[in-house]
CSV table of C-alpha atoms in Angstrom, one decimal:
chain,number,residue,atom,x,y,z
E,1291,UNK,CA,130.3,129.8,110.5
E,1292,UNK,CA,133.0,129.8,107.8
E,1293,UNK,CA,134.0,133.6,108.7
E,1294,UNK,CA,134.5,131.7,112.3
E,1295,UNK,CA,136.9,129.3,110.9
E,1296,UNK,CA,138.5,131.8,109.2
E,1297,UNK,CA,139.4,133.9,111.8
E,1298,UNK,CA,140.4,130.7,114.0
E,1299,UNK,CA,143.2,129.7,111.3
E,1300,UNK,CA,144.4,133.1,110.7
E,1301,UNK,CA,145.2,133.0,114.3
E,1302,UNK,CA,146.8,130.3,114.3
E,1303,UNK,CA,148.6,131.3,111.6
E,1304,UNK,CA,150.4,134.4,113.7
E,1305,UNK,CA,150.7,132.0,116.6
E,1306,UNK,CA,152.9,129.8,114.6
E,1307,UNK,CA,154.6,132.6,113.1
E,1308,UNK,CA,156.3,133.3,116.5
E,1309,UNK,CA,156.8,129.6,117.0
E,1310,UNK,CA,157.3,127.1,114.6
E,1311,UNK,CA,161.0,126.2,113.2
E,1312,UNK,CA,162.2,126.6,110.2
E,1313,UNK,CA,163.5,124.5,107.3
E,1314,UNK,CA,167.3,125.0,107.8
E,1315,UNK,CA,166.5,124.0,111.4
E,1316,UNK,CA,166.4,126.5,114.4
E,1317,UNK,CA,163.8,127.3,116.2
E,1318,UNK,CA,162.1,131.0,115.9
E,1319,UNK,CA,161.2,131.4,119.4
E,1320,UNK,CA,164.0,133.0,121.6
E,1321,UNK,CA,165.8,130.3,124.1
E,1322,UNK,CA,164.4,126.9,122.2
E,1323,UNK,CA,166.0,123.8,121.1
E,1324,UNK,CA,166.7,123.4,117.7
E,1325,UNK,CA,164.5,121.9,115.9
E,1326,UNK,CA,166.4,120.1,113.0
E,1327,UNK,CA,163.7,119.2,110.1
E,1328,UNK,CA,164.0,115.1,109.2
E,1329,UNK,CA,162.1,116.1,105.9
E,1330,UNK,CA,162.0,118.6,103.6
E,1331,UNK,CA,159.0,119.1,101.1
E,1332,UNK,CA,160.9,119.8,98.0
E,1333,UNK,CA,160.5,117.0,95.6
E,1334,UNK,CA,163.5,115.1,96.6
E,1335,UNK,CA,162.7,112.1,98.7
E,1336,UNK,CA,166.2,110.7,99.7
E,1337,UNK,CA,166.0,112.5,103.5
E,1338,UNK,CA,162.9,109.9,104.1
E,1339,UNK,CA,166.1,106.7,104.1
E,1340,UNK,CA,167.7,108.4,106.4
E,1341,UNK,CA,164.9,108.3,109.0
E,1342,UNK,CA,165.2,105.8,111.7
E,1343,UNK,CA,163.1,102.7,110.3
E,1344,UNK,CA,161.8,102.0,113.6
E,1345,UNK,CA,160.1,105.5,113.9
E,1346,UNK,CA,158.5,105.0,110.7
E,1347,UNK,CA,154.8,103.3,110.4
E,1348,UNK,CA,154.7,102.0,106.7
E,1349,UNK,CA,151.5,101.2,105.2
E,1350,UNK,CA,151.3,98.9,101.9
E,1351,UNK,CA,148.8,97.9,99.7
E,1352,UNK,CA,147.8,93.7,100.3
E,1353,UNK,CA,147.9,92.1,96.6
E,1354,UNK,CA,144.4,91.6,94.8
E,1355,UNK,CA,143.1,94.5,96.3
E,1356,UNK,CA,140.5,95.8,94.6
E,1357,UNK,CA,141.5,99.6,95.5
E,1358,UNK,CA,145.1,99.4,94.5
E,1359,UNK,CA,146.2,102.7,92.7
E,1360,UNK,CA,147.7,103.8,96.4
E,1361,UNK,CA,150.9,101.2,96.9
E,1362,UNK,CA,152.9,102.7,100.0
E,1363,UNK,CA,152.6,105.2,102.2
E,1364,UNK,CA,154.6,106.1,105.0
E,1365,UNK,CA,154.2,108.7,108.1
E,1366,UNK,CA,156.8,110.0,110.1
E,1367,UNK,CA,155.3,112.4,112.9
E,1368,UNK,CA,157.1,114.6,115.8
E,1369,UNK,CA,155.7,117.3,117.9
E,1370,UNK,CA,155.9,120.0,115.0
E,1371,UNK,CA,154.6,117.8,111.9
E,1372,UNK,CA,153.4,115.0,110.7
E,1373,UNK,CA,155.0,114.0,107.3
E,1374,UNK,CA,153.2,111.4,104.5
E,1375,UNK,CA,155.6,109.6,101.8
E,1376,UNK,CA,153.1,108.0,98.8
E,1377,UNK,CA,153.8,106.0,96.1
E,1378,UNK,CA,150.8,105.4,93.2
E,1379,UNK,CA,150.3,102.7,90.7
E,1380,UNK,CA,148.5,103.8,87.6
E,1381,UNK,CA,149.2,100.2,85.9
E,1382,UNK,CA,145.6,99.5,85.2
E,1383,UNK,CA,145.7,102.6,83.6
E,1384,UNK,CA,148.2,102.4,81.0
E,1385,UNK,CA,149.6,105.4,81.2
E,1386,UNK,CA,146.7,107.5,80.6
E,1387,UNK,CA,146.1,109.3,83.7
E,1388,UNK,CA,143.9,112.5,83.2
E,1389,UNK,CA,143.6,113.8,86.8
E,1390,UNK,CA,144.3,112.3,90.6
E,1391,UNK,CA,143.4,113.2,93.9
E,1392,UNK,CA,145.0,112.6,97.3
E,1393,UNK,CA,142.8,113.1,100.3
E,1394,UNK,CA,143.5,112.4,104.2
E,1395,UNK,CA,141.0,112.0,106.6
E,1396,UNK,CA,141.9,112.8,110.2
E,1397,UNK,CA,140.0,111.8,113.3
E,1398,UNK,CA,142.4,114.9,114.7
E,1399,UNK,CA,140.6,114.0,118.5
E,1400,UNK,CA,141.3,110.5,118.6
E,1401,UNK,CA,137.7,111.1,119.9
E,1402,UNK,CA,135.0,108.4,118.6
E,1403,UNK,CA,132.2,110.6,120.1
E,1404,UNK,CA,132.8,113.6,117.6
E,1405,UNK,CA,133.3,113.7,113.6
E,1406,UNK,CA,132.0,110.8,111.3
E,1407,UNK,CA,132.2,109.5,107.1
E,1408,UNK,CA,133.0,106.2,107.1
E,1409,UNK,CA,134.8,106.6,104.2
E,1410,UNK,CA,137.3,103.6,102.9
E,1411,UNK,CA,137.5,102.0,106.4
E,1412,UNK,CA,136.6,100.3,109.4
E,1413,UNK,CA,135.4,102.7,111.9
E,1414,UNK,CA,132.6,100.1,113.3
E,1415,UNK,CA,129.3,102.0,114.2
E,1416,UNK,CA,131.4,105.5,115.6
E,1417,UNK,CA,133.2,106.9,112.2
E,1418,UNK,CA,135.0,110.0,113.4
E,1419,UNK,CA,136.6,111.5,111.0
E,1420,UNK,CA,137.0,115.2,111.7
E,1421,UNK,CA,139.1,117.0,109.1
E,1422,UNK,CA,139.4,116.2,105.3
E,1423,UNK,CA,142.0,117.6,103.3
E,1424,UNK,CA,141.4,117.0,99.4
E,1425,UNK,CA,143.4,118.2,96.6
E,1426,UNK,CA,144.8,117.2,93.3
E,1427,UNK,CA,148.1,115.9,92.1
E,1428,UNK,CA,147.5,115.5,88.5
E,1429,UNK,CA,145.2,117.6,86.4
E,1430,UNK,CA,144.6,117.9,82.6
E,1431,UNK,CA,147.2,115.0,82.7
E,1432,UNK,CA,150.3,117.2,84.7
E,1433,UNK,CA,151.5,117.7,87.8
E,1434,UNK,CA,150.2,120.2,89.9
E,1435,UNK,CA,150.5,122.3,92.9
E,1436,UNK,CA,148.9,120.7,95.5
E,1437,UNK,CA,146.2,123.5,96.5
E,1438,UNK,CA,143.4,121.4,98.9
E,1439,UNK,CA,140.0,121.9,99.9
E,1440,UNK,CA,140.4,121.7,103.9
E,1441,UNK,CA,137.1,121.1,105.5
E,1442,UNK,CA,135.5,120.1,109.3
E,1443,UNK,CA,133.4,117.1,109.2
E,1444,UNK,CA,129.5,119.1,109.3
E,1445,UNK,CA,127.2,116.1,109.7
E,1446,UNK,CA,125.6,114.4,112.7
E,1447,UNK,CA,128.3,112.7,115.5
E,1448,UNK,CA,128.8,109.3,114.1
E,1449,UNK,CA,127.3,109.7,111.1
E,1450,UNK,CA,128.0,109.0,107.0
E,1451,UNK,CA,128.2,110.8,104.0
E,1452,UNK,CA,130.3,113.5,102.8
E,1453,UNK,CA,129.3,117.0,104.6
E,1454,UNK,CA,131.9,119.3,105.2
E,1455,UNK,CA,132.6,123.0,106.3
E,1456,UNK,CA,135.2,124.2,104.4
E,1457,UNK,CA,138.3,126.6,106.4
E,1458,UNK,CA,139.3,129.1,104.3
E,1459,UNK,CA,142.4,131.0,104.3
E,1460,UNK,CA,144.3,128.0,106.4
E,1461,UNK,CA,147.0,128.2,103.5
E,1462,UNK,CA,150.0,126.7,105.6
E,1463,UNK,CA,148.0,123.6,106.8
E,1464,UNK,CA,149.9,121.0,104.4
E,1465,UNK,CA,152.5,121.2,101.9
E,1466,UNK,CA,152.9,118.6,99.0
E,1467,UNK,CA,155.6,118.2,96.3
E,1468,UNK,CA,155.8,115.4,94.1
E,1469,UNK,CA,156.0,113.8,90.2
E,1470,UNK,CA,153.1,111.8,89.1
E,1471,UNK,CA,153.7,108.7,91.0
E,1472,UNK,CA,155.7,110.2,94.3
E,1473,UNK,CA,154.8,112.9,96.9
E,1474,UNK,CA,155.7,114.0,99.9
E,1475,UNK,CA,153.3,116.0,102.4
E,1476,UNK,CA,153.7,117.9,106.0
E,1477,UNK,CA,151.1,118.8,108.0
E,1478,UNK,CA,151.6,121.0,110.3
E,1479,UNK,CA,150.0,120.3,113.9
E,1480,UNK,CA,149.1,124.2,115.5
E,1481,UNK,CA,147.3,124.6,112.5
E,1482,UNK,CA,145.0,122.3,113.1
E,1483,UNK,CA,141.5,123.7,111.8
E,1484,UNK,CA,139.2,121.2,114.3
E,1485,UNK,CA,140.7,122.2,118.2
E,1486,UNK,CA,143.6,121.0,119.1
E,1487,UNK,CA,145.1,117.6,117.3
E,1488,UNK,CA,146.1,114.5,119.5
E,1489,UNK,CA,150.0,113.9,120.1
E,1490,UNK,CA,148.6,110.2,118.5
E,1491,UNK,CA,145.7,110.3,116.5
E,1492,UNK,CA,143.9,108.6,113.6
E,1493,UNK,CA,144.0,108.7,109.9
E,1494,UNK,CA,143.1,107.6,106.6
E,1495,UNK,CA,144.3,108.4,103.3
E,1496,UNK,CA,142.6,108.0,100.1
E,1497,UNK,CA,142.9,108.3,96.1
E,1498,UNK,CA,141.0,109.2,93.2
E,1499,UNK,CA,142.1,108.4,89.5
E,1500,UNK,CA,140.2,109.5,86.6
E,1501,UNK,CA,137.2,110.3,88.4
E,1502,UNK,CA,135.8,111.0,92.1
E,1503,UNK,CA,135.4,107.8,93.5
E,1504,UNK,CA,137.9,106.1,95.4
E,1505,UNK,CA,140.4,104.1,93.4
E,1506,UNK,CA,142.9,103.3,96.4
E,1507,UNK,CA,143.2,103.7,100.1
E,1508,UNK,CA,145.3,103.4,103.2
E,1509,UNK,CA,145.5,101.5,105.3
E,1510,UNK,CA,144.1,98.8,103.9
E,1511,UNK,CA,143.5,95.1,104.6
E,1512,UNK,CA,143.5,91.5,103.1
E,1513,UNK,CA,140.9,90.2,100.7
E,1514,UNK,CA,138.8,87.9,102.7
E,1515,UNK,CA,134.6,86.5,102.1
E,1516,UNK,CA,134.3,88.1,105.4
E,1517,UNK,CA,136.0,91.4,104.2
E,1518,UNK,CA,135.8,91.8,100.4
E,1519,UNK,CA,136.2,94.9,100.1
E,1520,UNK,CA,139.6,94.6,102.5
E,1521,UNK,CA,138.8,97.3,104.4
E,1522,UNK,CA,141.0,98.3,107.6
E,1523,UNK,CA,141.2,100.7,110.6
E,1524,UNK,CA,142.0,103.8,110.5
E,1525,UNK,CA,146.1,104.5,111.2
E,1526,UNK,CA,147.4,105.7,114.5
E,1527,UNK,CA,149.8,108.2,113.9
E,1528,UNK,CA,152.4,107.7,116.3
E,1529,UNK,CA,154.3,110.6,118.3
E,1530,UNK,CA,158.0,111.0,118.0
E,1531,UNK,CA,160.1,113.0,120.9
């Protein structure tokens, strides 16, 4: 099965080869519009002000929350990408920050009847997740390159836990530049590892600070006795011309 998924992404990887613009901002493919990059995924993130605010879904952490080491995120998508902005807060860690992981969970589909993992969320009695993509930001106390496990959600429909098929070789799928408390990330859409990804779809994006459980998460919701653990829904990503 994973010499399947292999061969599916390198595929994909020569289909975008012919197709998919570059960062200075034309188009490969013979005759097509310009494609003029809002972001670039180098580290600096003054390009993300000059996106129109109205096309941007923000995503902020409520106060009190008892996951709160993810602050802001924000997602800008079009029909080529779909680029993450995150900010983390290591205050309750006083500086000593040994390793950190960013993971996003994507119900790709926008499909309830395939995927599952339940994950930080509230996904009712259909989780769908479909793709995780996990990888570090921090390790042995330094930034690193952000190099991800990329895996296709291998458990019953519906279902919980953490079973996944990892794609190998799908080396393109995201990109991530950062410090220790900023990154950037684009993901690029006809790589998609799990068919073919929704012009809206759902997501979820998750830490993990000094350890593997999760120490933050996004979206996420108010503090309530009905919700202590201020759980949300998943994002939907919206599509921008």
């Amino acid at each position: 099965m994973k010499k399947l998924f292999a061969l599916v992404a390198m595929a994909a990887v020569m289909l975008v080869a012919c197709d998919k613009p570059d960062d200075e901002g034309s188009g490969n493919g013979g005759g097509k519009s310009k494609y003029n990059a809002p972001i670039k995924i180098d580290g600096d993130f003054s390009d993300w002000a000059k996106l129109d605010a109205t096309k941007v879904q923000e995503l902020k952490c409520p106060a009190g929350h008892p996951k709160p080491d993810m602050k802001l995120a924000k997602i800008y998508a079009d029909k080529y990408y779909v680029y993450v902005y995150i900010e983390m807060d290591y205050s309750a860690y006083d500086g000593e920050v040994t390793m950190a992981h960013i993971d996003f969970c994507l119900d790709g589909d926008n499909n309830t009847a395939t995927g599952g993992y339940t994950g930080q969320w509230l996904q009712g009695e259909t989780p769908c997740i479909d793709v995780l993509i996990e990888g570090s930001i921090i390790d042995g106390g330094e930034v690193c390159d952000y190099d991800p496990f990329i895996g296709i959600w291998g458990g019953d429909v519906n279902a919980d836990g953490w079973t996944w098929t990892e794609v190998e070789g799908l080396t393109n799928f995201i990109e991530g530049k950062g410090d220790k408390k900023v990154w950037e990330f684009r993901i690029t859409r006809e790589l998609y590892p799990d068919g073919k990804i929704a012009k809206e779809f759902n997501m979820g994006i998750l830490c993990t600070v000094n350890g593997w459980d999760a120490t933050g998460a996004l979206p996420a919701g108010e503090v309530t006795e009905e919700n202590p653990n201020g759980h949300a829904p998943l994002v939907k990503v919206n599509f921008n011309n």
